[in-house]
mmCIF file of C-alpha atoms and ligand atoms in Angstrom:
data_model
loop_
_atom_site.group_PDB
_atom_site.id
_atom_site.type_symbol
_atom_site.label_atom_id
_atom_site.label_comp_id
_atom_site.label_asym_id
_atom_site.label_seq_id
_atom_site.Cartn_x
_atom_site.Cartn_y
_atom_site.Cartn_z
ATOM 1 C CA UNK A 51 -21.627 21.462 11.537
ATOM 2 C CA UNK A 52 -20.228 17.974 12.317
ATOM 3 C CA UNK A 53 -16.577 17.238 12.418
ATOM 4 C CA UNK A 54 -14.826 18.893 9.560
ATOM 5 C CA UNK A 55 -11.825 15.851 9.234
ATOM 6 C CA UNK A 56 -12.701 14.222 5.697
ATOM 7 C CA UNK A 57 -10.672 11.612 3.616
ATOM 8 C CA UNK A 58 -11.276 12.812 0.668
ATOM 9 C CA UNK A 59 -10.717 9.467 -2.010
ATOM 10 C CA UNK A 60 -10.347 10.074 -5.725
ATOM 11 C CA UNK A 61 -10.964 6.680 -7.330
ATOM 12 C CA UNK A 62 -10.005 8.708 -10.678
ATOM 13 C CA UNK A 63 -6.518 9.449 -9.247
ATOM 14 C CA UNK A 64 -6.467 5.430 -8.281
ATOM 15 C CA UNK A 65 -7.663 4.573 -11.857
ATOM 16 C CA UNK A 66 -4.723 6.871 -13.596
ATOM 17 C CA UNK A 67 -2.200 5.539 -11.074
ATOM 18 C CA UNK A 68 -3.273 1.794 -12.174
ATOM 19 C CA UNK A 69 -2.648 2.923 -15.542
ATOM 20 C CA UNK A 70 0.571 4.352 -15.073
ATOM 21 C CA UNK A 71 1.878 0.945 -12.996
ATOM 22 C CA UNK A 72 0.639 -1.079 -15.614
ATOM 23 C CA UNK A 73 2.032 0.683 -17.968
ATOM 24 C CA UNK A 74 5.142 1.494 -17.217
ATOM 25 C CA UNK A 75 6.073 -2.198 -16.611
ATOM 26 C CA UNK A 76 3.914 -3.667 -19.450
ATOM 27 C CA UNK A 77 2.647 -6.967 -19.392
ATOM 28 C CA UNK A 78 -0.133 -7.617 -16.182
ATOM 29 C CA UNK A 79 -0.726 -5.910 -13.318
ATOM 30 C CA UNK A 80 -2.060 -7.206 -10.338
ATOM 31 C CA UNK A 81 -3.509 -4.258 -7.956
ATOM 32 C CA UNK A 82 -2.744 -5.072 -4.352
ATOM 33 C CA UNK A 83 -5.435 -3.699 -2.412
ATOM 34 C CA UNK A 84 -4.887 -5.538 1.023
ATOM 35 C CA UNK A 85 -5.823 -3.960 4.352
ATOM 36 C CA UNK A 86 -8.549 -2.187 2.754
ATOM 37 C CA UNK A 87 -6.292 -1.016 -0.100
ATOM 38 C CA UNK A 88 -3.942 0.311 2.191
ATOM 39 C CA UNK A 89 -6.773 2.306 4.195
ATOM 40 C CA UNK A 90 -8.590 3.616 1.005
ATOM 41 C CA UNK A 91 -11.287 1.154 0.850
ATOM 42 C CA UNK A 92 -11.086 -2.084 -0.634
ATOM 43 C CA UNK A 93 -14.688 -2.540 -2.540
ATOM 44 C CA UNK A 94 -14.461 1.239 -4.252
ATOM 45 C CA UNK A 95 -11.016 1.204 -4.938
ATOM 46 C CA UNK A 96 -11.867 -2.730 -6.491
ATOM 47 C CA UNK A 97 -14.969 -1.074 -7.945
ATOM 48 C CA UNK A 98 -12.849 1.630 -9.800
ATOM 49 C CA UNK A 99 -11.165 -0.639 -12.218
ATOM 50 C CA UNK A 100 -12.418 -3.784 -12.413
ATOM 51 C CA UNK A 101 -13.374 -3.191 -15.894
ATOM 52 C CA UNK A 102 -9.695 -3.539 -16.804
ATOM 53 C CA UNK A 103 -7.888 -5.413 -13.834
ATOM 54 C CA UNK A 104 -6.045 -8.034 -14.369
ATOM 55 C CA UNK A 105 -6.245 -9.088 -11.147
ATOM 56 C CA UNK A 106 -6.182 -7.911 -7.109
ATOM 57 C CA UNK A 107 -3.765 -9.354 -4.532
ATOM 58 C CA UNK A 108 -5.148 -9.136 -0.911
ATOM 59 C CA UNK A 109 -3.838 -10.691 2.424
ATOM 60 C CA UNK A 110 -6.139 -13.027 3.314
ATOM 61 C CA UNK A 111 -9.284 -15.370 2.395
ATOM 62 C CA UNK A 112 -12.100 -12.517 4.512
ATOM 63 C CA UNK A 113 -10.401 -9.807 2.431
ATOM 64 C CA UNK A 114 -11.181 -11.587 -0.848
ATOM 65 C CA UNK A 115 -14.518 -12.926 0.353
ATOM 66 C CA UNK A 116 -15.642 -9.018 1.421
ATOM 67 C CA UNK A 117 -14.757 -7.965 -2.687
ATOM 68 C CA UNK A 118 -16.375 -11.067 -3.682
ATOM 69 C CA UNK A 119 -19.608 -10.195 -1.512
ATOM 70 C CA UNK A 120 -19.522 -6.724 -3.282
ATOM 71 C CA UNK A 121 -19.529 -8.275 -6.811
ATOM 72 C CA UNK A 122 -15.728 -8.281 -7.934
ATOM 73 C CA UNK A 123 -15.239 -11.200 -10.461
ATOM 74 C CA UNK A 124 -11.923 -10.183 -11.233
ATOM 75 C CA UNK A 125 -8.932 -12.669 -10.269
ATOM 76 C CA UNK A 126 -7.841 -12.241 -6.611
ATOM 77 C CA UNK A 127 -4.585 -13.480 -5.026
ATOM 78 C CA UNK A 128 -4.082 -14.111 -1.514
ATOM 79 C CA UNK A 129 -0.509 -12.892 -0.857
ATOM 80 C CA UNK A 130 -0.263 -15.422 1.770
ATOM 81 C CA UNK A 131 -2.460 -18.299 0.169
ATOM 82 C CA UNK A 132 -3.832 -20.072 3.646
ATOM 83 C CA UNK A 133 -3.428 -19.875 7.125
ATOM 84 C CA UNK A 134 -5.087 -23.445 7.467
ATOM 85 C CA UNK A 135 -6.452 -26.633 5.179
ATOM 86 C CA UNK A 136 -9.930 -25.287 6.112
ATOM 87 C CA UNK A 137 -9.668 -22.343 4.217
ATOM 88 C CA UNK A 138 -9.762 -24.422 1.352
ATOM 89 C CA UNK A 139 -13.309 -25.533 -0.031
ATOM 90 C CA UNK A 140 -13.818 -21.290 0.260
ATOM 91 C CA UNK A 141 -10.544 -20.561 -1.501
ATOM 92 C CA UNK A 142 -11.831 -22.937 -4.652
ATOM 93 C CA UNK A 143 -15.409 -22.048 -4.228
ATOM 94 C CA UNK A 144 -14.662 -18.134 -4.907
ATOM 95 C CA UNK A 145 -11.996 -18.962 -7.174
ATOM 96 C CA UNK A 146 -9.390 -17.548 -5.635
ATOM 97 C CA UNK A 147 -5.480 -17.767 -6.308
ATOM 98 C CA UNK A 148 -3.233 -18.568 -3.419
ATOM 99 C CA UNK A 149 0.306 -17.993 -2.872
ATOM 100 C CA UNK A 150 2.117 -21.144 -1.698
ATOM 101 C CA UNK A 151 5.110 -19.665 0.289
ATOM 102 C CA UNK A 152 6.092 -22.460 2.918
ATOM 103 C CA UNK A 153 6.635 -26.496 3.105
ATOM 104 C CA UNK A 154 3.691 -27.000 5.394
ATOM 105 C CA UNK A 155 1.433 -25.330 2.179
ATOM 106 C CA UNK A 156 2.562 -27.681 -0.268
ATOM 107 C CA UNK A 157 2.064 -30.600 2.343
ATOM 108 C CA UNK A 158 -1.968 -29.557 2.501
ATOM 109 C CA UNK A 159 -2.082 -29.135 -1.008
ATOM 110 C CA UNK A 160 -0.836 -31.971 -2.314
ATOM 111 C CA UNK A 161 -3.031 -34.207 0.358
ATOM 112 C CA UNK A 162 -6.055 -32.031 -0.175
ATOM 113 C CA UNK A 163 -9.049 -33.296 -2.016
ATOM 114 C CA UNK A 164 -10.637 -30.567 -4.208
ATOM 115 C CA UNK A 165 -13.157 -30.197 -6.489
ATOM 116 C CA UNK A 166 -10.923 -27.927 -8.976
ATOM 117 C CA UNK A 167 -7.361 -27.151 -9.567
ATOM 118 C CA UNK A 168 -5.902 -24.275 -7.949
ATOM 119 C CA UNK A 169 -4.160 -21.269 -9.556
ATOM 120 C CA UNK A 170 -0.699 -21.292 -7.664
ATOM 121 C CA UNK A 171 1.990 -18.357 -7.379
ATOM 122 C CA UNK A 172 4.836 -20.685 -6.097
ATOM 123 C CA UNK A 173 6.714 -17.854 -4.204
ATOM 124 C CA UNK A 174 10.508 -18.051 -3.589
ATOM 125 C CA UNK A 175 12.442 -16.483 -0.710
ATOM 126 C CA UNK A 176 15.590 -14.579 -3.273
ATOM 127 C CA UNK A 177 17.140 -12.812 -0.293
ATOM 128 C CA UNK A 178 13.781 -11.213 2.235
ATOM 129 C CA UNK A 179 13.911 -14.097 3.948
ATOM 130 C CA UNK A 180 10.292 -13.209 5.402
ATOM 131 C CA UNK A 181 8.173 -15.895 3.480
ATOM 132 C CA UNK A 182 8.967 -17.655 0.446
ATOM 133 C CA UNK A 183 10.482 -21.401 -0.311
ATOM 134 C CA UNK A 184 14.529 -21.532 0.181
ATOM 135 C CA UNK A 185 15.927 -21.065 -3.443
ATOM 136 C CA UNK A 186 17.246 -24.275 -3.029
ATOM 137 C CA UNK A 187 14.271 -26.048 -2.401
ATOM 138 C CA UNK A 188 12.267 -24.066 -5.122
ATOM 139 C CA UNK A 189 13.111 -26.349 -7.978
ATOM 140 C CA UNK A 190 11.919 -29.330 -6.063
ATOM 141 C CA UNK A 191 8.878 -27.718 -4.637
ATOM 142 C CA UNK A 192 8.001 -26.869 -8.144
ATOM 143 C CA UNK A 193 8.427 -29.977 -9.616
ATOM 144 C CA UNK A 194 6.205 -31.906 -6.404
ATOM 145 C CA UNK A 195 3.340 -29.246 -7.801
ATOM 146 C CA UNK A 196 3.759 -29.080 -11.792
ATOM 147 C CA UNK A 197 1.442 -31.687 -13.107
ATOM 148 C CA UNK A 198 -0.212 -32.678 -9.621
ATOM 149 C CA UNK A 199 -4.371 -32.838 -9.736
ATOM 150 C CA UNK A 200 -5.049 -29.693 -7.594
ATOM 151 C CA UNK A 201 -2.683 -27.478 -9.491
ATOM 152 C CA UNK A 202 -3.799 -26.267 -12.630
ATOM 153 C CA UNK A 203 -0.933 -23.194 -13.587
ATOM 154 C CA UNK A 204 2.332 -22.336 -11.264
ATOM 155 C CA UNK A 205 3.018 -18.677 -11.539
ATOM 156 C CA UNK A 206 6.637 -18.288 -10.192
ATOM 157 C CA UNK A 207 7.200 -15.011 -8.202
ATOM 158 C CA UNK A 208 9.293 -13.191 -5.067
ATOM 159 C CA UNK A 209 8.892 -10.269 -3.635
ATOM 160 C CA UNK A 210 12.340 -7.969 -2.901
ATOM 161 C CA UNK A 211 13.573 -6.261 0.586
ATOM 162 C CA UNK A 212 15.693 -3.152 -0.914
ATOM 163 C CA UNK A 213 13.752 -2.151 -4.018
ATOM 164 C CA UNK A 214 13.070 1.484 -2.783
ATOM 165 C CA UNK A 215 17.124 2.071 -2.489
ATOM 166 C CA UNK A 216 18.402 2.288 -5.837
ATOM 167 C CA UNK A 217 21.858 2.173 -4.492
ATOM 168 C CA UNK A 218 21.481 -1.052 -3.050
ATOM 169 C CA UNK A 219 23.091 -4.246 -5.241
ATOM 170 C CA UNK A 220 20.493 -6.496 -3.076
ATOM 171 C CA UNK A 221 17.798 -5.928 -5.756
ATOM 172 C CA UNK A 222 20.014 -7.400 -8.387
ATOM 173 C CA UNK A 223 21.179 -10.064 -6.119
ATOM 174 C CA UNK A 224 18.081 -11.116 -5.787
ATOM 175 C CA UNK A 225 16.952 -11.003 -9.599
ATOM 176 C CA UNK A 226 20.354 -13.185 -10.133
ATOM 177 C CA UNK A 227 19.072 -16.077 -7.440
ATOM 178 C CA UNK A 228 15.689 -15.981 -8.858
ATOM 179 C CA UNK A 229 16.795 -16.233 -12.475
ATOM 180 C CA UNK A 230 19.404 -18.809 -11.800
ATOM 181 C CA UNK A 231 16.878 -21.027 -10.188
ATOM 182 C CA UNK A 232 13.935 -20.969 -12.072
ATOM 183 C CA UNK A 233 15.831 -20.872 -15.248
ATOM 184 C CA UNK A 234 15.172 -24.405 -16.671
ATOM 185 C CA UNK A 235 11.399 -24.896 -15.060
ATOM 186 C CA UNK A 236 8.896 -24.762 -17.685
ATOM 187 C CA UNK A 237 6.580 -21.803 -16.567
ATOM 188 C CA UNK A 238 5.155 -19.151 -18.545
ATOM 189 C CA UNK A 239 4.227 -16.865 -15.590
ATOM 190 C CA UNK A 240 6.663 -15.312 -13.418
ATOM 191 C CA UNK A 241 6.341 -11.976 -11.045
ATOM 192 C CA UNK A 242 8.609 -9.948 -9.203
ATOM 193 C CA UNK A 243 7.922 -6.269 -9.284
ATOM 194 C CA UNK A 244 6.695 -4.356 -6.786
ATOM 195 C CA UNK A 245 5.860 -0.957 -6.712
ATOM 196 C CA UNK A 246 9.395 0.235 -6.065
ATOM 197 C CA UNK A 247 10.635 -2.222 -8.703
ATOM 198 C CA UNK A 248 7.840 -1.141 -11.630
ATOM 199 C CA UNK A 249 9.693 2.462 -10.665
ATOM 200 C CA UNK A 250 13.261 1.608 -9.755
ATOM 201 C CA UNK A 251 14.236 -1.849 -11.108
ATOM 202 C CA UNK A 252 13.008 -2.668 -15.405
ATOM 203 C CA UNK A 253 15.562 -5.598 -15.045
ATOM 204 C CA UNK A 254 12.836 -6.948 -12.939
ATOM 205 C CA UNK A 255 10.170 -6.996 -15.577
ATOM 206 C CA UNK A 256 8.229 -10.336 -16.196
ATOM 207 C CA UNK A 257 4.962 -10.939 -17.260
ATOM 208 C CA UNK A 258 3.320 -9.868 -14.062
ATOM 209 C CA UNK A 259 3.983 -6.844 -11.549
ATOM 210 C CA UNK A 260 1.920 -6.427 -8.258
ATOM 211 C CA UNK A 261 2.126 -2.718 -7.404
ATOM 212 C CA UNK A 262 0.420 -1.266 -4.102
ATOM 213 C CA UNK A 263 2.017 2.264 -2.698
ATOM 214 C CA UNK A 264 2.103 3.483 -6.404
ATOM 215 C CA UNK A 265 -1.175 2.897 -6.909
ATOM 216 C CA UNK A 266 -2.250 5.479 -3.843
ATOM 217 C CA UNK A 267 -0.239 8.189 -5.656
ATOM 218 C CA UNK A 268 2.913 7.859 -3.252
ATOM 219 C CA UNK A 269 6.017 7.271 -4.528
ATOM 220 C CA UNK A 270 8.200 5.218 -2.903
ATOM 221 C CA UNK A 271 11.557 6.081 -4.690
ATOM 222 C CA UNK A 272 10.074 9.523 -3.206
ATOM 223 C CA UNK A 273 10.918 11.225 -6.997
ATOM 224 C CA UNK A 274 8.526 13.730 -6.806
ATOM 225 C CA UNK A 275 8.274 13.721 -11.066
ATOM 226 C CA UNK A 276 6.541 10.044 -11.589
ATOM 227 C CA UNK A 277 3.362 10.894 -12.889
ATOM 228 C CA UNK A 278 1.336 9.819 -10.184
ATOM 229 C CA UNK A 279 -1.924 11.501 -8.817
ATOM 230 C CA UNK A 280 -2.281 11.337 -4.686
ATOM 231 C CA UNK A 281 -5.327 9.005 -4.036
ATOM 232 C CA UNK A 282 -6.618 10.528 -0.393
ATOM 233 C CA UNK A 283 -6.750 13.974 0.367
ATOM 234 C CA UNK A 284 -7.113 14.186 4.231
ATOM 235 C CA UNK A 285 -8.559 18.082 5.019
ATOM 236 C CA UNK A 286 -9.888 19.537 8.086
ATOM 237 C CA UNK A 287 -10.601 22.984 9.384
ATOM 238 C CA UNK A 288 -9.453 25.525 11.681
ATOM 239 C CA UNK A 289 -11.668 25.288 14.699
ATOM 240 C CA UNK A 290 -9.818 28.290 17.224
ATOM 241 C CA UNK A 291 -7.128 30.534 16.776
ATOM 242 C CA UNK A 292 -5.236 32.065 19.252
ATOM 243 C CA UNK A 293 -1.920 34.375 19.905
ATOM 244 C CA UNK A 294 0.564 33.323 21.914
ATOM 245 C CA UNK A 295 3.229 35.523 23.230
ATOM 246 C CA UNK A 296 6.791 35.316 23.101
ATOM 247 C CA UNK A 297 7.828 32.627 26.357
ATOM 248 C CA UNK A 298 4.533 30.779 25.845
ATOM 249 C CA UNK A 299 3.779 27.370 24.897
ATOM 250 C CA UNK A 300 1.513 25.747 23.409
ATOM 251 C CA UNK A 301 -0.038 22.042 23.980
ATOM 252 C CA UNK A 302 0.536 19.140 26.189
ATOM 253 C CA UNK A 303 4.421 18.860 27.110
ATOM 254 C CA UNK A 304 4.751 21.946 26.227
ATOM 255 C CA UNK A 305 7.217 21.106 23.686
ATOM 256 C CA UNK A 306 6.515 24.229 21.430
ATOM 257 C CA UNK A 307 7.712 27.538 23.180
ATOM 258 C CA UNK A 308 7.006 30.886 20.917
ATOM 259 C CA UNK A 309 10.086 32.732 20.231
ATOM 260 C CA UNK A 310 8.047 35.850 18.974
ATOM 261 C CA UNK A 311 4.371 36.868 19.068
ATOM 262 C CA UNK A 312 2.710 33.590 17.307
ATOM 263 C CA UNK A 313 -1.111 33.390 15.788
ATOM 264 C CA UNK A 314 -1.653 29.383 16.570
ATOM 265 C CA UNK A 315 -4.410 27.165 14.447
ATOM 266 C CA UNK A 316 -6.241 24.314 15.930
ATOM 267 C CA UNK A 317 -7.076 21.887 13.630
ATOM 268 C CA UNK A 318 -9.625 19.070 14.388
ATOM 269 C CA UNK A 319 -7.634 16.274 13.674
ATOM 270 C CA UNK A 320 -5.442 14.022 16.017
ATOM 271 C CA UNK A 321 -3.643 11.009 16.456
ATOM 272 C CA UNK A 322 -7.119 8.750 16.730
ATOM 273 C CA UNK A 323 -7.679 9.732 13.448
ATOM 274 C CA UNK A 324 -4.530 8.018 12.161
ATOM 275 C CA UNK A 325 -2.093 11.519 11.876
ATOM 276 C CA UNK A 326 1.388 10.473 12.967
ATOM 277 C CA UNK A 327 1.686 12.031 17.020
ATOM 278 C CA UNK A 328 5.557 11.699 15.916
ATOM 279 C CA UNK A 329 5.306 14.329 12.881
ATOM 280 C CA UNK A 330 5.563 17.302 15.391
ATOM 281 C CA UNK A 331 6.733 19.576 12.831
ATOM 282 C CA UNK A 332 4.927 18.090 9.381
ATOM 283 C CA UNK A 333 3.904 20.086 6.989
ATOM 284 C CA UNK A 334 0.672 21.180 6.136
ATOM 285 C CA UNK A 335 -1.299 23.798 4.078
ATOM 286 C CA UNK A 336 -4.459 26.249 5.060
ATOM 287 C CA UNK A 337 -6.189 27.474 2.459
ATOM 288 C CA UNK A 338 -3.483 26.696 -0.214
ATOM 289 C CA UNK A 339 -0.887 28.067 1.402
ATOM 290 C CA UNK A 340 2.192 25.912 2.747
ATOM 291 C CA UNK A 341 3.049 26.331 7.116
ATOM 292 C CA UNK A 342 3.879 23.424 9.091
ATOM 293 C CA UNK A 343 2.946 21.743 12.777
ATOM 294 C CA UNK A 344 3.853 23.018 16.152
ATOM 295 C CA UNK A 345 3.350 21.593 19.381
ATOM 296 C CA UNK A 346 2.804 18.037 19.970
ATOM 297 C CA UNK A 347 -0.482 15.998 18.527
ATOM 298 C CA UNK A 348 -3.252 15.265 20.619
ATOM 299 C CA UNK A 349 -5.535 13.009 20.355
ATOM 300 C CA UNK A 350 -8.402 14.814 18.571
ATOM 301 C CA UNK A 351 -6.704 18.159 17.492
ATOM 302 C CA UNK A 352 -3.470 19.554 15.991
ATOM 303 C CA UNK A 353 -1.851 22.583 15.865
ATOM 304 C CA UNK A 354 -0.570 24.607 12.850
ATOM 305 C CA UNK A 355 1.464 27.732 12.606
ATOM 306 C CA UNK A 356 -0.837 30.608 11.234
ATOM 307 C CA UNK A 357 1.705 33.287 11.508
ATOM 308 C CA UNK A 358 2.554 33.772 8.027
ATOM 309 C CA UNK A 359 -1.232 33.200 6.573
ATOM 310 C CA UNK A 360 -2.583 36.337 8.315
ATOM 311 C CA UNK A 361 -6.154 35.329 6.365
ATOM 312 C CA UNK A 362 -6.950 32.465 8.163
ATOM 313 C CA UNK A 363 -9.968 32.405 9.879
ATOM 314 C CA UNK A 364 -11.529 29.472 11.613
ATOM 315 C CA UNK A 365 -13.079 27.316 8.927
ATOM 316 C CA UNK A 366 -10.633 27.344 6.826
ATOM 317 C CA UNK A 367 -9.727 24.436 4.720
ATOM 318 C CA UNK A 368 -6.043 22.588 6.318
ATOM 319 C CA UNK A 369 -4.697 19.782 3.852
ATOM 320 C CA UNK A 370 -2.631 17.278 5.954
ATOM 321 C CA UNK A 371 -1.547 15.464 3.100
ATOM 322 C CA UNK A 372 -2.919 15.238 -0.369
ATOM 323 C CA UNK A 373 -1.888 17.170 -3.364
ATOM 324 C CA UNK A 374 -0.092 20.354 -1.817
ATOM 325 C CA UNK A 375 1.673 18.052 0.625
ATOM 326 C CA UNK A 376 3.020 14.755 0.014
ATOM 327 C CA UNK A 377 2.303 12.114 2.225
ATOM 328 C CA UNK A 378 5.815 10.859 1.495
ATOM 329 C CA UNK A 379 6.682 13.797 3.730
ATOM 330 C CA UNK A 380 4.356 14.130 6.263
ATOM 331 C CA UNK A 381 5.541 10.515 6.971
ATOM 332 C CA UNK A 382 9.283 11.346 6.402
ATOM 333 C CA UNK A 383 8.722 14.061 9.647
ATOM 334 C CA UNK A 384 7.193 11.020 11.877
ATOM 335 C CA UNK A 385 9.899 8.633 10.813
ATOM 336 C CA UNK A 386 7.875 6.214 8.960
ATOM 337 C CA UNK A 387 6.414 5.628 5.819
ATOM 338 C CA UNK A 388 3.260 6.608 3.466
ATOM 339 C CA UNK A 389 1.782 3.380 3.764
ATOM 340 C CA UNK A 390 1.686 3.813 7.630
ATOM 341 C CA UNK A 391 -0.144 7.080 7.235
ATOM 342 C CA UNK A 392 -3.242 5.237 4.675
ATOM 343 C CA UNK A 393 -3.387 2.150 6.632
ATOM 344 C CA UNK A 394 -4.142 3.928 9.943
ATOM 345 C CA UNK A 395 -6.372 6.695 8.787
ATOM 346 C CA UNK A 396 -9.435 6.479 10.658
ATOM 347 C CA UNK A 397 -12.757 7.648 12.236
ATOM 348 C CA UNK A 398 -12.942 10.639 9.939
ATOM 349 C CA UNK A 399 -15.293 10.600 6.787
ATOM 350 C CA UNK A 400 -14.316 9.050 4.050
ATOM 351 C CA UNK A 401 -16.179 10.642 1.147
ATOM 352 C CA UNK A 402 -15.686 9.136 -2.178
ATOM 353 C CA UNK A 403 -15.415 11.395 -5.924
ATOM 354 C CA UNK A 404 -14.689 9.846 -9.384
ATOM 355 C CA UNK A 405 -14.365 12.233 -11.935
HETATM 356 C C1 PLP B 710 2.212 -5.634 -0.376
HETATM 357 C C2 PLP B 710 2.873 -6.408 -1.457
HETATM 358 C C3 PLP B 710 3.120 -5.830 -2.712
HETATM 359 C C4 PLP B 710 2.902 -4.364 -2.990
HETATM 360 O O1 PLP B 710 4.007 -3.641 -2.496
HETATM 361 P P1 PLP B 710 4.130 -2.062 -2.711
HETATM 362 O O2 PLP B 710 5.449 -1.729 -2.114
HETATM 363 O O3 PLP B 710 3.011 -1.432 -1.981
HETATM 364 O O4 PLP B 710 4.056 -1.827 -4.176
HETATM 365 C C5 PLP B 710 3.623 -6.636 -3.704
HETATM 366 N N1 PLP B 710 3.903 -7.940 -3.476
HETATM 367 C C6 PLP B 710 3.710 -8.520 -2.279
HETATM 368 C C7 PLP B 710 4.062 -9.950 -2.088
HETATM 369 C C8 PLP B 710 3.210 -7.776 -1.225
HETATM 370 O O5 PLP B 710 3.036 -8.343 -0.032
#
């Protein structure tokens, strides 16, 4: 038998979740499937719906050169436009939209010499203050592009800091800068919505929405009733059990100490396979039925509390996260986030269903 860890990746689940994004904030959707569709893979997950995309956002030009490679025809953003005036004869060859975020962009553009007009999504910084032209150079940056031979359409977007915290006023804030500044340019196009904003925020609605997170199945509002389907399914198996006795520990540091006789579960899966070493007491599920982590995580193996499930036997199936736990929690109990958990998954086998 070879290693039982397995990302399981339901491109039906990805397909539904499209659906529901797009949906629930009408108009487009772009799908933003950057760093490998936030650990899924890029090319299936592209693959899965690009019979009804509208588009695919990515980071960088070798992330939309490796889904052009695989066939995608679909429009593709880079989220970040380029890194460098050399990117450019490859960015008009494979059609690809850019981003223009910063001065020094709109500097190469206008000076470059290309054989077609770009697609531009003129990106303003409403209150992130990560990327994005100062609102109050926006209007002028927009006017140096409008018009100009290497720009054929300006799609005006930004991108929001607090959208998952539906008690922050920041969101609005920021829809109040944007609107205020971009209301007398003549553009049909404008984004803002990301996945937390299709969820949380309809006063962001505009023509396009660019959700990621949502798209995986996690929720990043964490409201466990948004009809969304979990993407990967990461299972292993029980490879030893043991007892340990009341006064015994368990693992390196020792950090688990049994209060009462305790049947323990190794699990092969570890930190090198991407699960948090910080979600020492996580939940998890063997054979359907809900227990949680002891111990600390090693590299290649976990532990899992067996106590309750006397049925357990080695083989038997542990979900880390998936559909009977939420990756939204396994992350909450390593103090980070879902998208963490997808991006660094790893070295196990990713086996692909679409049902
Ligand atoms: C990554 C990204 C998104 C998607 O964000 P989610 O929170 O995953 O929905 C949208 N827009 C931009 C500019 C991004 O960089």
């Amino acid at each position: 038998m070879s290693r039982p860890a397995i990302a399981h990746v339901r491109l039906d689940a990805f397909r539904h979740n499209y659906r529901v994004a797009k949906h629930m904030h009408g108009g487009k959707a772009l799908a933003v499937i950057k760093a490998n569709a936030y650990g899924h893979g890029a090319v299936q997950c592209a693959k899965a719906i690009d019979g009804e995309a509208d588009g695919f956002a990515v980071a960088c030009l070798e992330e939309a050169l490796q889904l052009r490679q695989a066939g995608i025809k679909n429009p593709i953003l880079l989220l970040e436009g380029f890194f460098e005036a050399a990117e450019l004869p490859e960015i008009v060859a494979n059609d690809l939209w850019i981003v223009i975020h910063a001065e020094w962009q709109i500097e190469i553009l206008l000076k470059a010499k290309l054989t077609k007009p770009l697609y531009v999504w003129l990106k303003m910084d409403s209150g992130m203050h990560r990327v994005g032209l100062n609102y109050m150079a926006y209007e002028q940056a927009f006017i140096s592009l409008s018009g100009h031979v290497n720009v054929k359409e300006i799609v005006l977007m930004s991108h929001f800091a607090n959208a998952d915290n539906l008690k922050s006023e920041h969101t609005l804030q920021q829809i109040e800068i944007f609107k205020k500044v971009t209301q007398n340019l003549a553009a049909n196009e404008v984004s803002l919505s990301n996945s937390a904003a299709i969820l949380g925020w309809p006063q962001s609605y505009k023509s396009w929405s660019r959700p990621g997170i949502m798209l995986y199945g996690a929720d990043p509002l964490y409201d466990t009733k948004t009809p969304l389907r979990a993407v990967m399914q990461l299972t292993s198996q029980i490879i030893s059990i043991r007892m340990v006795h009341k006064g015994e520990s368990i693992g390196y540091g020792s950090i688990f100490i049994a209060d009462k006789e305790t049947i323990v579960g190794v699990v092969a899966c570890g930190y090198a396979d991407g699960y948090p070493r910080a979600a020492t007491s996580a939940p998890a599920t063997v054979d359907g039925k809900t227990t949680k982590l002891i111990g600390r995580v090693s590299m290649d193996m976990l532990f899992v509390d067996l106590t309750g499930i006397p049925n357990a036997k080695v083989g038997s199936t542990v979900e880390l996260w998936g559909d009977q736990v939420l990756a939204n929690d396994v992350a909450k109990a390593a103090g980070t986030i879902a998208y963490e958990l997808f991006c660094n998954t790893k070295r196990v086998q990713f086996k692909y269903s679409d049902n």
